[in-house]
Amino acid sequence: MSNEAANCITILQSVFKTNYGVPELYVKSPGRINLIGEHTDYNMGFVLPAAIDKAIYIAIGKRPDSEIHLTAADLNESFSIAINELEKSSLEWPNYIMGIVQQLMKGGYQVGGFNAVITGDVPLGAGLSSSAAVECATVFALNELFGLGLSKLEMVKLSQRAENQFVGLQCGIMDMFASMFGKADSVIQLDCRSLDFHYSPFNQTGIKIVLLDTCVKHSLASSEYNVRRKECEEGVRFLQGKYPAVASLRDVTIEMLEELQVGVNGKVFDRCKFIVEEIKRLQDACLNLEQNDLVAFGKKMYDTHEGLSKLYQVSCEELDFLADVAKGNPHVLGARMMGGGFGGCTINLVEESAVDSFISAAELAFQKAFNTNLKSYIVSIGDGTSVISID
Ligand code: GLA
């Protein structure tokens, strides 16, 4: 067990003991990065995520009644509710857990009362999918605790529904898939339409994955996310008039985009253009990866950033600034904003020998430009959701 994992388990043990006694089970579910393929998941395209070595941990045990009692150790907050009276809370974190319970009940699974404590070292609000990690940890733990017999894929789909229906973010499937199915040293090439996937080894020799966290989360994040989804759907609806077989932007060719340009407003066109290009870009980037050509791969990351910023308009000043800092550094192979946008991190592929100087230069420049500090994380690619055995 890593030091971080051991620390988290110690916290869980102690907080659980104080509040509820002895847990029956510990589960770990990681955060994720995504190398390329952004906003393509809900457009039925491809994504290239991986689980990271930072995770959410949950300790859980049954209760004799039908209530759920929860504690977020790091926030020092507790929450409890009867299982048949679930209702959205103004504390954000219990909603991820309640969303899972609600979906399990909807699916006819027998879930009883339980106590749970969560902790973790996934930075919150940094675009590393701490929420998906909470959902996956919860569903995995409840599946074990109550012997529900769900497969990993069923748990992923259920977590996505929890986020869509209870939390209210119309997210795609990428975050949950990566958290649940992650594999050390591999990226996941996921086809979000068929859900076929395979692991590709990600050769990190001489390269580090550096995340620069702007520490900002603009309030637009979730409302604008849902708007982007609608804009993409509008483009699809227009094209369906002439091409009934087009079910999503995945089916749209570069040539069809020309027809779209005259039929929808400029904004909708730009959104669709980005997605169609990004789906193609990811496929080309996967070939670069197969040939171990991280230089070509990195260039595509910069192109993705450009598209996310100009066409899809989900970046922000701070992210654009950090992408530019990276671009000006010859030791950075590629960089871009990552995840839903409007804040969070940039992901940077950096030559190992230049990591320290890159981070210090970025910190300094960021401080000068925004009068605030950024955070940095060097991450490695880890395994997906699992039970942690103690002793
Ligand atoms: C968020 C969503 C994902 C995905 C990304 C953008 O992380 O939860 O489903 O759409 O944004 O790629």
mmCIF file of C-alpha atoms and ligand atoms in Angstrom:
data_model
loop_
_atom_site.group_PDB
_atom_site.id
_atom_site.type_symbol
_atom_site.label_atom_id
_atom_site.label_comp_id
_atom_site.label_asym_id
_atom_site.label_seq_id
_atom_site.Cartn_x
_atom_site.Cartn_y
_atom_site.Cartn_z
ATOM 1 C CA MET A 1 0.000 0.000 0.000
ATOM 2 C CA SER A 2 1.328 3.466 -0.862
ATOM 3 C CA ASN A 3 1.923 6.011 1.904
ATOM 4 C CA GLU A 4 -1.039 8.073 0.735
ATOM 5 C CA ALA A 5 -3.322 5.031 0.839
ATOM 6 C CA ALA A 6 -2.050 4.081 4.298
ATOM 7 C CA ASN A 7 -2.715 7.630 5.569
ATOM 8 C CA CYS A 8 -6.219 7.619 4.165
ATOM 9 C CA ILE A 9 -7.006 4.245 5.713
ATOM 10 C CA THR A 10 -5.732 5.450 9.097
ATOM 11 C CA ILE A 11 -8.048 8.469 8.858
ATOM 12 C CA LEU A 12 -11.003 6.262 7.902
ATOM 13 C CA GLN A 13 -10.343 3.839 10.737
ATOM 14 C CA SER A 14 -10.184 6.552 13.335
ATOM 15 C CA VAL A 15 -13.194 8.604 12.123
ATOM 16 C CA PHE A 16 -15.300 5.485 11.612
ATOM 17 C CA LYS A 17 -14.432 4.259 15.085
ATOM 18 C CA THR A 18 -15.430 7.580 16.670
ATOM 19 C CA ASN A 19 -18.739 7.748 14.831
ATOM 20 C CA TYR A 20 -19.894 4.251 14.008
ATOM 21 C CA GLY A 21 -17.642 1.472 15.341
ATOM 22 C CA VAL A 22 -15.766 -0.901 13.058
ATOM 23 C CA PRO A 23 -16.274 -0.846 9.260
ATOM 24 C CA GLU A 24 -16.848 -4.044 7.291
ATOM 25 C CA LEU A 25 -15.100 -2.921 4.155
ATOM 26 C CA TYR A 26 -12.726 -0.391 2.612
ATOM 27 C CA VAL A 27 -12.874 0.590 -1.058
ATOM 28 C CA LYS A 28 -10.627 2.831 -3.093
ATOM 29 C CA SER A 29 -11.605 4.534 -6.356
ATOM 30 C CA PRO A 30 -9.179 6.800 -8.220
ATOM 31 C CA GLY A 31 -9.463 10.170 -9.945
ATOM 32 C CA ARG A 32 -8.698 10.345 -13.644
ATOM 33 C CA ILE A 33 -6.795 12.216 -16.286
ATOM 34 C CA ASN A 34 -7.686 12.323 -19.961
ATOM 35 C CA LEU A 35 -4.885 12.591 -22.483
ATOM 36 C CA ILE A 36 -6.996 13.644 -25.447
ATOM 37 C CA GLY A 37 -10.628 13.451 -26.602
ATOM 38 C CA GLU A 38 -12.481 16.087 -24.613
ATOM 39 C CA HIS A 39 -16.277 16.508 -24.635
ATOM 40 C CA THR A 40 -16.410 13.621 -27.076
ATOM 41 C CA ASP A 41 -17.902 11.081 -24.656
ATOM 42 C CA TYR A 42 -21.485 12.379 -24.752
ATOM 43 C CA ASN A 43 -21.126 12.786 -28.525
ATOM 44 C CA MET A 44 -20.519 9.038 -28.791
ATOM 45 C CA GLY A 45 -16.896 9.538 -29.832
ATOM 46 C CA PHE A 46 -13.691 8.220 -28.281
ATOM 47 C CA VAL A 47 -11.735 9.198 -25.181
ATOM 48 C CA LEU A 48 -8.285 8.334 -23.858
ATOM 49 C CA PRO A 49 -8.419 8.540 -20.067
ATOM 50 C CA ALA A 50 -6.470 6.806 -17.307
ATOM 51 C CA ALA A 51 -6.915 6.383 -13.574
ATOM 52 C CA ILE A 52 -4.345 8.178 -11.413
ATOM 53 C CA ASP A 53 -2.544 7.456 -8.194
ATOM 54 C CA LYS A 54 -4.855 9.757 -6.250
ATOM 55 C CA ALA A 55 -8.098 8.325 -4.975
ATOM 56 C CA ILE A 56 -11.229 8.570 -2.869
ATOM 57 C CA TYR A 57 -11.434 6.022 -0.058
ATOM 58 C CA ILE A 58 -14.591 4.834 1.656
ATOM 59 C CA ALA A 59 -15.116 2.772 4.809
ATOM 60 C CA ILE A 60 -18.534 1.240 5.101
ATOM 61 C CA GLY A 61 -20.619 -0.963 7.399
ATOM 62 C CA LYS A 62 -24.269 -2.054 7.607
ATOM 63 C CA ARG A 63 -26.779 -0.515 10.025
ATOM 64 C CA PRO A 64 -29.699 -2.376 11.560
ATOM 65 C CA ASP A 65 -32.199 0.296 10.417
ATOM 66 C CA SER A 66 -32.806 1.807 7.002
ATOM 67 C CA GLU A 67 -30.886 5.016 7.414
ATOM 68 C CA ILE A 68 -27.652 6.154 5.867
ATOM 69 C CA HIS A 69 -25.174 7.982 8.062
ATOM 70 C CA LEU A 70 -22.252 9.609 6.288
ATOM 71 C CA THR A 71 -19.144 11.522 7.281
ATOM 72 C CA ALA A 72 -16.703 13.368 5.036
ATOM 73 C CA ALA A 73 -13.557 13.131 7.145
ATOM 74 C CA ASP A 74 -11.636 15.903 5.379
ATOM 75 C CA LEU A 75 -14.498 18.375 5.555
ATOM 76 C CA ASN A 76 -15.458 17.396 9.086
ATOM 77 C CA GLU A 77 -19.099 17.209 7.998
ATOM 78 C CA SER A 78 -21.733 14.575 8.695
ATOM 79 C CA PHE A 79 -25.069 13.875 7.077
ATOM 80 C CA SER A 80 -27.836 11.352 7.657
ATOM 81 C CA ILE A 81 -31.135 10.540 6.004
ATOM 82 C CA ALA A 82 -33.660 7.708 5.791
ATOM 83 C CA ILE A 83 -33.108 5.592 2.719
ATOM 84 C CA ASN A 84 -36.659 6.029 1.442
ATOM 85 C CA GLU A 85 -36.608 9.800 1.906
ATOM 86 C CA LEU A 86 -33.590 10.677 -0.220
ATOM 87 C CA GLU A 87 -33.500 14.286 -1.216
ATOM 88 C CA LYS A 88 -30.808 16.546 -2.665
ATOM 89 C CA SER A 89 -28.648 18.189 -0.012
ATOM 90 C CA SER A 90 -27.066 21.627 -0.046
ATOM 91 C CA LEU A 91 -23.862 19.930 1.126
ATOM 92 C CA GLU A 92 -22.577 18.727 -2.235
ATOM 93 C CA TRP A 93 -20.800 15.499 -1.323
ATOM 94 C CA PRO A 94 -23.718 13.454 0.100
ATOM 95 C CA ASN A 95 -25.520 13.866 -3.235
ATOM 96 C CA TYR A 96 -23.029 11.569 -4.995
ATOM 97 C CA ILE A 97 -23.695 8.863 -2.430
ATOM 98 C CA MET A 98 -27.461 9.374 -2.330
ATOM 99 C CA GLY A 99 -27.584 9.386 -6.139
ATOM 100 C CA ILE A 100 -26.061 5.898 -6.132
ATOM 101 C CA VAL A 101 -28.465 4.604 -3.496
ATOM 102 C CA GLN A 102 -31.416 6.023 -5.420
ATOM 103 C CA GLN A 103 -30.295 4.354 -8.654
ATOM 104 C CA LEU A 104 -29.770 1.027 -6.910
ATOM 105 C CA MET A 105 -33.274 1.187 -5.479
ATOM 106 C CA LYS A 106 -34.698 2.154 -8.874
ATOM 107 C CA GLY A 107 -33.009 -0.898 -10.302
ATOM 108 C CA GLY A 108 -34.714 -3.093 -7.696
ATOM 109 C CA TYR A 109 -31.528 -3.839 -5.718
ATOM 110 C CA GLN A 110 -31.968 -4.457 -1.994
ATOM 111 C CA VAL A 111 -29.890 -1.878 -0.158
ATOM 112 C CA GLY A 112 -30.215 -1.559 3.617
ATOM 113 C CA GLY A 113 -29.043 1.155 5.967
ATOM 114 C CA PHE A 114 -25.317 1.795 6.227
ATOM 115 C CA ASN A 115 -22.667 3.992 7.796
ATOM 116 C CA ALA A 116 -19.886 5.359 5.644
ATOM 117 C CA VAL A 117 -16.876 7.626 5.980
ATOM 118 C CA ILE A 118 -15.058 9.091 2.988
ATOM 119 C CA THR A 119 -11.670 10.682 2.604
ATOM 120 C CA GLY A 120 -9.147 10.956 -0.183
ATOM 121 C CA ASP A 121 -6.298 12.735 -1.858
ATOM 122 C CA VAL A 122 -7.935 13.656 -5.169
ATOM 123 C CA PRO A 123 -7.846 17.460 -5.225
ATOM 124 C CA LEU A 124 -11.460 18.688 -5.217
ATOM 125 C CA GLY A 125 -12.736 20.899 -8.033
ATOM 126 C CA ALA A 126 -9.550 20.381 -10.014
ATOM 127 C CA GLY A 127 -11.207 18.516 -12.884
ATOM 128 C CA LEU A 128 -9.825 15.153 -11.752
ATOM 129 C CA SER A 129 -13.289 13.674 -11.265
ATOM 130 C CA SER A 130 -13.368 13.366 -7.536
ATOM 131 C CA SER A 131 -17.168 13.148 -7.827
ATOM 132 C CA ALA A 132 -17.049 10.152 -10.169
ATOM 133 C CA ALA A 133 -14.545 8.578 -7.786
ATOM 134 C CA VAL A 134 -16.984 9.014 -4.877
ATOM 135 C CA GLU A 135 -19.776 7.491 -6.958
ATOM 136 C CA CYS A 136 -17.682 4.530 -8.087
ATOM 137 C CA ALA A 137 -16.340 3.927 -4.581
ATOM 138 C CA THR A 138 -19.887 4.002 -3.192
ATOM 139 C CA VAL A 139 -21.460 1.678 -5.734
ATOM 140 C CA PHE A 140 -18.526 -0.745 -5.521
ATOM 141 C CA ALA A 141 -18.719 -0.777 -1.724
ATOM 142 C CA LEU A 142 -22.501 -1.262 -1.656
ATOM 143 C CA ASN A 143 -22.254 -3.996 -4.275
ATOM 144 C CA GLU A 144 -19.819 -5.879 -2.018
ATOM 145 C CA LEU A 145 -21.579 -5.093 1.249
ATOM 146 C CA PHE A 146 -25.043 -6.215 0.128
ATOM 147 C CA GLY A 147 -23.906 -8.836 -2.412
ATOM 148 C CA LEU A 148 -25.782 -7.181 -5.274
ATOM 149 C CA GLY A 149 -23.927 -8.960 -8.080
ATOM 150 C CA LEU A 150 -23.407 -5.940 -10.337
ATOM 151 C CA SER A 151 -20.706 -6.070 -13.012
ATOM 152 C CA LYS A 152 -18.163 -3.270 -13.305
ATOM 153 C CA LEU A 153 -19.850 -1.972 -16.448
ATOM 154 C CA GLU A 154 -23.245 -1.941 -14.743
ATOM 155 C CA MET A 155 -21.715 0.011 -11.867
ATOM 156 C CA VAL A 156 -20.223 2.535 -14.299
ATOM 157 C CA LYS A 157 -23.546 3.083 -16.056
ATOM 158 C CA LEU A 158 -25.367 3.361 -12.753
ATOM 159 C CA SER A 159 -22.877 5.967 -11.499
ATOM 160 C CA GLN A 160 -23.381 8.017 -14.638
ATOM 161 C CA ARG A 161 -27.163 7.915 -14.142
ATOM 162 C CA ALA A 162 -26.701 8.997 -10.514
ATOM 163 C CA GLU A 163 -24.766 12.049 -11.691
ATOM 164 C CA ASN A 164 -27.251 12.826 -14.498
ATOM 165 C CA GLN A 165 -30.433 12.336 -12.513
ATOM 166 C CA PHE A 166 -29.638 13.113 -8.876
ATOM 167 C CA VAL A 167 -26.756 15.566 -9.098
ATOM 168 C CA GLY A 168 -28.030 17.102 -12.343
ATOM 169 C CA LEU A 169 -24.885 17.227 -14.478
ATOM 170 C CA GLN A 170 -25.538 15.710 -17.909
ATOM 171 C CA CYS A 171 -22.028 14.243 -18.020
ATOM 172 C CA GLY A 172 -20.863 11.454 -20.287
ATOM 173 C CA ILE A 173 -19.469 8.108 -19.214
ATOM 174 C CA MET A 174 -15.724 8.800 -19.314
ATOM 175 C CA ASP A 175 -15.013 9.713 -15.697
ATOM 176 C CA MET A 176 -16.739 6.731 -14.123
ATOM 177 C CA PHE A 177 -15.349 4.378 -16.734
ATOM 178 C CA ALA A 178 -11.800 5.517 -16.089
ATOM 179 C CA SER A 179 -12.154 5.363 -12.316
ATOM 180 C CA MET A 180 -13.627 1.853 -12.388
ATOM 181 C CA PHE A 181 -11.596 0.278 -15.209
ATOM 182 C CA GLY A 182 -8.240 2.042 -14.773
ATOM 183 C CA LYS A 183 -5.083 -0.031 -15.122
ATOM 184 C CA ALA A 184 -1.564 0.873 -13.977
ATOM 185 C CA ASP A 185 0.687 2.265 -16.721
ATOM 186 C CA SER A 186 -2.074 2.056 -19.337
ATOM 187 C CA VAL A 187 -4.468 4.465 -20.954
ATOM 188 C CA ILE A 188 -7.956 3.320 -21.849
ATOM 189 C CA GLN A 189 -9.027 3.719 -25.472
ATOM 190 C CA LEU A 190 -12.766 3.839 -25.016
ATOM 191 C CA ASP A 191 -15.378 3.940 -27.731
ATOM 192 C CA CYS A 192 -18.204 5.750 -25.968
ATOM 193 C CA ARG A 193 -20.817 4.431 -28.409
ATOM 194 C CA SER A 194 -20.168 0.696 -28.249
ATOM 195 C CA LEU A 195 -18.321 0.879 -24.905
ATOM 196 C CA ASP A 196 -15.663 -1.388 -26.421
ATOM 197 C CA PHE A 197 -12.312 -0.529 -24.966
ATOM 198 C CA HIS A 198 -8.741 -1.632 -24.825
ATOM 199 C CA TYR A 199 -5.734 -0.745 -22.739
ATOM 200 C CA SER A 200 -2.735 0.841 -24.443
ATOM 201 C CA PRO A 201 0.541 0.883 -22.598
ATOM 202 C CA PHE A 202 1.599 4.463 -21.962
ATOM 203 C CA ASN A 203 5.332 4.551 -22.037
ATOM 204 C CA GLN A 204 6.356 7.206 -19.572
ATOM 205 C CA THR A 205 10.086 6.653 -19.849
ATOM 206 C CA GLY A 206 11.715 10.060 -19.569
ATOM 207 C CA ILE A 207 8.323 11.803 -19.423
ATOM 208 C CA LYS A 208 6.211 12.964 -16.512
ATOM 209 C CA ILE A 209 2.548 13.855 -16.487
ATOM 210 C CA VAL A 210 2.311 17.213 -14.747
ATOM 211 C CA LEU A 211 -1.009 18.772 -13.785
ATOM 212 C CA LEU A 212 -1.102 22.494 -13.163
ATOM 213 C CA ASP A 213 -4.133 23.404 -11.100
ATOM 214 C CA THR A 214 -5.455 26.930 -11.615
ATOM 215 C CA CYS A 215 -7.433 26.457 -8.385
ATOM 216 C CA VAL A 216 -10.304 28.271 -10.030
ATOM 217 C CA LYS A 217 -13.709 26.861 -10.746
ATOM 218 C CA HIS A 218 -15.900 29.336 -12.539
ATOM 219 C CA SER A 219 -19.555 29.115 -11.638
ATOM 220 C CA LEU A 220 -20.461 28.529 -15.282
ATOM 221 C CA ALA A 221 -19.000 25.035 -15.192
ATOM 222 C CA SER A 222 -22.073 22.855 -14.879
ATOM 223 C CA SER A 223 -24.674 25.071 -16.534
ATOM 224 C CA GLU A 224 -22.472 25.695 -19.569
ATOM 225 C CA TYR A 225 -21.627 21.993 -19.743
ATOM 226 C CA ASN A 226 -25.306 21.188 -20.180
ATOM 227 C CA VAL A 227 -25.633 23.989 -22.753
ATOM 228 C CA ARG A 228 -22.764 22.500 -24.814
ATOM 229 C CA ARG A 229 -24.569 19.188 -24.875
ATOM 230 C CA LYS A 230 -27.721 20.851 -26.183
ATOM 231 C CA GLU A 231 -25.771 22.738 -28.866
ATOM 232 C CA CYS A 232 -24.269 19.489 -30.105
ATOM 233 C CA GLU A 233 -27.716 17.923 -30.199
ATOM 234 C CA GLU A 234 -28.998 20.866 -32.222
ATOM 235 C CA GLY A 235 -26.327 20.259 -34.857
ATOM 236 C CA VAL A 236 -27.254 16.590 -35.006
ATOM 237 C CA ARG A 237 -30.973 17.393 -35.377
ATOM 238 C CA PHE A 238 -30.270 19.688 -38.309
ATOM 239 C CA LEU A 239 -28.182 17.099 -40.148
ATOM 240 C CA GLN A 240 -30.730 14.378 -39.487
ATOM 241 C CA GLY A 241 -33.075 16.274 -41.867
ATOM 242 C CA LYS A 242 -30.864 15.204 -44.744
ATOM 243 C CA TYR A 243 -29.000 12.258 -43.208
ATOM 244 C CA PRO A 244 -31.422 10.234 -41.063
ATOM 245 C CA ALA A 245 -28.657 7.792 -40.161
ATOM 246 C CA VAL A 246 -26.764 10.459 -38.202
ATOM 247 C CA ALA A 247 -27.415 9.608 -34.552
ATOM 248 C CA SER A 248 -24.671 11.719 -32.955
ATOM 249 C CA LEU A 249 -21.710 13.907 -33.935
ATOM 250 C CA ARG A 250 -19.728 10.662 -34.139
ATOM 251 C CA ASP A 251 -21.522 10.011 -37.450
ATOM 252 C CA VAL A 252 -20.768 13.438 -38.898
ATOM 253 C CA THR A 253 -18.023 13.737 -41.502
ATOM 254 C CA ILE A 254 -15.870 16.791 -42.179
ATOM 255 C CA GLU A 255 -17.766 17.162 -45.494
ATOM 256 C CA MET A 256 -21.151 17.249 -43.768
ATOM 257 C CA LEU A 257 -19.895 20.142 -41.679
ATOM 258 C CA GLU A 258 -20.124 22.373 -44.752
ATOM 259 C CA GLU A 259 -23.864 21.786 -44.907
ATOM 260 C CA LEU A 260 -24.151 22.409 -41.205
ATOM 261 C CA GLN A 261 -22.484 25.779 -41.586
ATOM 262 C CA VAL A 262 -25.373 27.173 -43.604
ATOM 263 C CA GLY A 263 -28.095 25.615 -41.475
ATOM 264 C CA VAL A 264 -27.303 26.502 -37.867
ATOM 265 C CA ASN A 265 -25.985 29.563 -36.063
ATOM 266 C CA GLY A 266 -22.254 30.206 -35.847
ATOM 267 C CA LYS A 267 -21.933 29.100 -32.250
ATOM 268 C CA VAL A 268 -23.617 25.747 -32.817
ATOM 269 C CA PHE A 269 -21.477 25.244 -35.909
ATOM 270 C CA ASP A 270 -18.265 25.941 -33.972
ATOM 271 C CA ARG A 271 -19.222 23.486 -31.234
ATOM 272 C CA CYS A 272 -19.957 20.731 -33.745
ATOM 273 C CA LYS A 273 -16.833 21.481 -35.759
ATOM 274 C CA PHE A 274 -14.681 21.085 -32.678
ATOM 275 C CA ILE A 275 -16.236 17.746 -31.756
ATOM 276 C CA VAL A 276 -15.971 16.286 -35.264
ATOM 277 C CA GLU A 277 -12.329 17.378 -35.455
ATOM 278 C CA GLU A 278 -11.575 16.157 -31.943
ATOM 279 C CA ILE A 279 -12.918 12.676 -32.660
ATOM 280 C CA LYS A 280 -10.644 12.458 -35.687
ATOM 281 C CA ARG A 281 -7.724 13.987 -33.776
ATOM 282 C CA LEU A 282 -8.003 11.348 -31.070
ATOM 283 C CA GLN A 283 -7.915 8.543 -33.617
ATOM 284 C CA ASP A 284 -4.758 10.006 -35.168
ATOM 285 C CA ALA A 285 -3.251 10.552 -31.722
ATOM 286 C CA CYS A 286 -3.783 6.878 -30.900
ATOM 287 C CA LEU A 287 -1.675 5.979 -33.930
ATOM 288 C CA ASN A 288 1.048 8.314 -32.638
ATOM 289 C CA LEU A 289 0.873 6.515 -29.328
ATOM 290 C CA GLU A 290 1.205 3.118 -30.977
ATOM 291 C CA GLN A 291 4.345 4.383 -32.718
ATOM 292 C CA ASN A 292 5.531 5.831 -29.412
ATOM 293 C CA ASP A 293 5.688 9.238 -31.074
ATOM 294 C CA LEU A 294 4.905 11.476 -28.132
ATOM 295 C CA VAL A 295 6.102 14.549 -30.002
ATOM 296 C CA ALA A 296 3.345 14.207 -32.600
ATOM 297 C CA PHE A 297 0.933 13.221 -29.845
ATOM 298 C CA GLY A 298 1.807 16.335 -27.834
ATOM 299 C CA LYS A 299 1.185 18.638 -30.811
ATOM 300 C CA LYS A 300 -2.344 17.305 -31.001
ATOM 301 C CA MET A 301 -2.856 18.137 -27.342
ATOM 302 C CA TYR A 302 -2.058 21.766 -28.152
ATOM 303 C CA ASP A 303 -4.526 21.642 -31.056
ATOM 304 C CA THR A 304 -7.173 20.267 -28.713
ATOM 305 C CA HIS A 305 -6.595 23.157 -26.350
ATOM 306 C CA GLU A 306 -6.954 25.641 -29.176
ATOM 307 C CA GLY A 307 -10.264 24.081 -30.217
ATOM 308 C CA LEU A 308 -11.602 23.895 -26.664
ATOM 309 C CA SER A 309 -10.702 27.528 -26.158
ATOM 310 C CA LYS A 310 -11.796 29.090 -29.464
ATOM 311 C CA LEU A 311 -14.503 26.851 -30.877
ATOM 312 C CA TYR A 312 -15.977 25.023 -27.899
ATOM 313 C CA GLN A 313 -15.346 27.969 -25.556
ATOM 314 C CA VAL A 314 -14.970 26.011 -22.328
ATOM 315 C CA SER A 315 -11.542 27.361 -21.363
ATOM 316 C CA CYS A 316 -10.822 30.449 -19.275
ATOM 317 C CA GLU A 317 -8.094 33.047 -18.980
ATOM 318 C CA GLU A 318 -6.121 31.067 -16.408
ATOM 319 C CA LEU A 319 -6.143 27.836 -18.443
ATOM 320 C CA ASP A 320 -5.228 29.638 -21.674
ATOM 321 C CA PHE A 321 -2.384 31.302 -19.837
ATOM 322 C CA LEU A 322 -0.984 27.981 -18.596
ATOM 323 C CA ALA A 323 -1.342 26.371 -22.018
ATOM 324 C CA ASP A 324 0.700 29.256 -23.454
ATOM 325 C CA VAL A 325 3.359 28.926 -20.751
ATOM 326 C CA ALA A 326 3.713 25.254 -21.701
ATOM 327 C CA LYS A 327 3.829 25.995 -25.416
ATOM 328 C CA GLY A 328 6.700 28.384 -24.881
ATOM 329 C CA ASN A 329 8.758 25.703 -23.120
ATOM 330 C CA PRO A 330 10.700 23.367 -25.456
ATOM 331 C CA HIS A 331 10.706 20.614 -22.815
ATOM 332 C CA VAL A 332 6.930 20.310 -22.798
ATOM 333 C CA LEU A 333 5.728 17.914 -25.485
ATOM 334 C CA GLY A 334 2.085 18.826 -25.212
ATOM 335 C CA ALA A 335 -0.384 20.546 -22.928
ATOM 336 C CA ARG A 336 -4.030 21.459 -22.782
ATOM 337 C CA MET A 337 -6.884 22.146 -20.443
ATOM 338 C CA MET A 338 -8.435 18.952 -19.191
ATOM 339 C CA GLY A 339 -11.977 17.858 -18.353
ATOM 340 C CA GLY A 340 -15.190 19.872 -18.473
ATOM 341 C CA GLY A 341 -13.432 23.257 -18.397
ATOM 342 C CA PHE A 342 -13.995 26.727 -16.875
ATOM 343 C CA GLY A 343 -11.211 26.039 -14.387
ATOM 344 C CA GLY A 344 -9.368 23.041 -13.034
ATOM 345 C CA CYS A 345 -6.080 21.796 -14.453
ATOM 346 C CA THR A 346 -3.960 21.722 -17.529
ATOM 347 C CA ILE A 347 -2.322 18.404 -18.337
ATOM 348 C CA ASN A 348 1.296 18.644 -19.512
ATOM 349 C CA LEU A 349 3.650 15.996 -20.876
ATOM 350 C CA VAL A 350 7.036 17.162 -19.673
ATOM 351 C CA GLU A 351 10.574 15.822 -20.145
ATOM 352 C CA GLU A 352 11.565 14.396 -16.794
ATOM 353 C CA SER A 353 14.739 16.437 -16.467
ATOM 354 C CA ALA A 354 12.839 19.692 -16.952
ATOM 355 C CA VAL A 355 9.893 19.071 -14.626
ATOM 356 C CA ASP A 356 11.156 21.167 -11.715
ATOM 357 C CA SER A 357 12.166 24.143 -13.813
ATOM 358 C CA PHE A 358 8.892 24.007 -15.750
ATOM 359 C CA ILE A 359 6.812 23.992 -12.590
ATOM 360 C CA SER A 360 8.780 26.845 -10.967
ATOM 361 C CA ALA A 361 8.548 28.974 -14.100
ATOM 362 C CA ALA A 362 4.797 28.319 -14.407
ATOM 363 C CA GLU A 363 4.251 29.136 -10.717
ATOM 364 C CA LEU A 364 6.119 32.372 -11.010
ATOM 365 C CA ALA A 365 4.389 33.484 -14.193
ATOM 366 C CA PHE A 366 0.957 32.547 -12.836
ATOM 367 C CA GLN A 367 1.537 34.426 -9.600
ATOM 368 C CA LYS A 368 2.610 37.489 -11.565
ATOM 369 C CA ALA A 369 -0.351 37.357 -13.929
ATOM 370 C CA PHE A 370 -3.152 36.517 -11.491
ATOM 371 C CA ASN A 371 -1.716 37.375 -8.106
ATOM 372 C CA THR A 372 -2.571 33.919 -6.833
ATOM 373 C CA ASN A 373 -0.768 30.599 -6.520
ATOM 374 C CA LEU A 374 -1.265 27.555 -8.670
ATOM 375 C CA LYS A 375 -0.832 24.007 -7.439
ATOM 376 C CA SER A 376 1.010 21.294 -9.267
ATOM 377 C CA TYR A 377 0.749 17.519 -9.161
ATOM 378 C CA ILE A 378 2.987 14.952 -10.817
ATOM 379 C CA VAL A 379 0.758 11.960 -11.359
ATOM 380 C CA SER A 380 1.287 8.410 -12.440
ATOM 381 C CA ILE A 381 -1.242 6.042 -13.931
ATOM 382 C CA GLY A 382 -2.763 3.618 -11.476
ATOM 383 C CA ASP A 383 -5.373 0.877 -11.113
ATOM 384 C CA GLY A 384 -9.148 1.309 -10.975
ATOM 385 C CA THR A 385 -11.688 0.763 -8.201
ATOM 386 C CA SER A 386 -10.933 -2.038 -5.757
ATOM 387 C CA VAL A 387 -11.469 -3.352 -2.262
ATOM 388 C CA ILE A 388 -8.552 -2.567 0.028
ATOM 389 C CA SER A 389 -7.652 -5.384 2.350
ATOM 390 C CA ILE A 390 -6.286 -4.347 5.699
ATOM 391 C CA ASP A 391 -3.671 -6.346 7.686
HETATM 392 C C1 GLA B 1 -16.497 16.119 -17.517
HETATM 393 C C2 GLA B 1 -17.591 15.079 -17.731
HETATM 394 C C3 GLA B 1 -17.144 14.010 -18.718
HETATM 395 C C4 GLA B 1 -16.584 14.609 -19.996
HETATM 396 C C5 GLA B 1 -15.588 15.722 -19.683
HETATM 397 C C6 GLA B 1 -15.167 16.457 -20.929
HETATM 398 O O1 GLA B 1 -15.394 15.569 -16.872
HETATM 399 O O2 GLA B 1 -17.945 14.492 -16.518
HETATM 400 O O3 GLA B 1 -18.208 13.127 -18.992
HETATM 401 O O4 GLA B 1 -17.619 15.051 -20.835
HETATM 402 O O5 GLA B 1 -16.102 16.666 -18.767
HETATM 403 O O6 GLA B 1 -14.480 15.603 -21.772
#
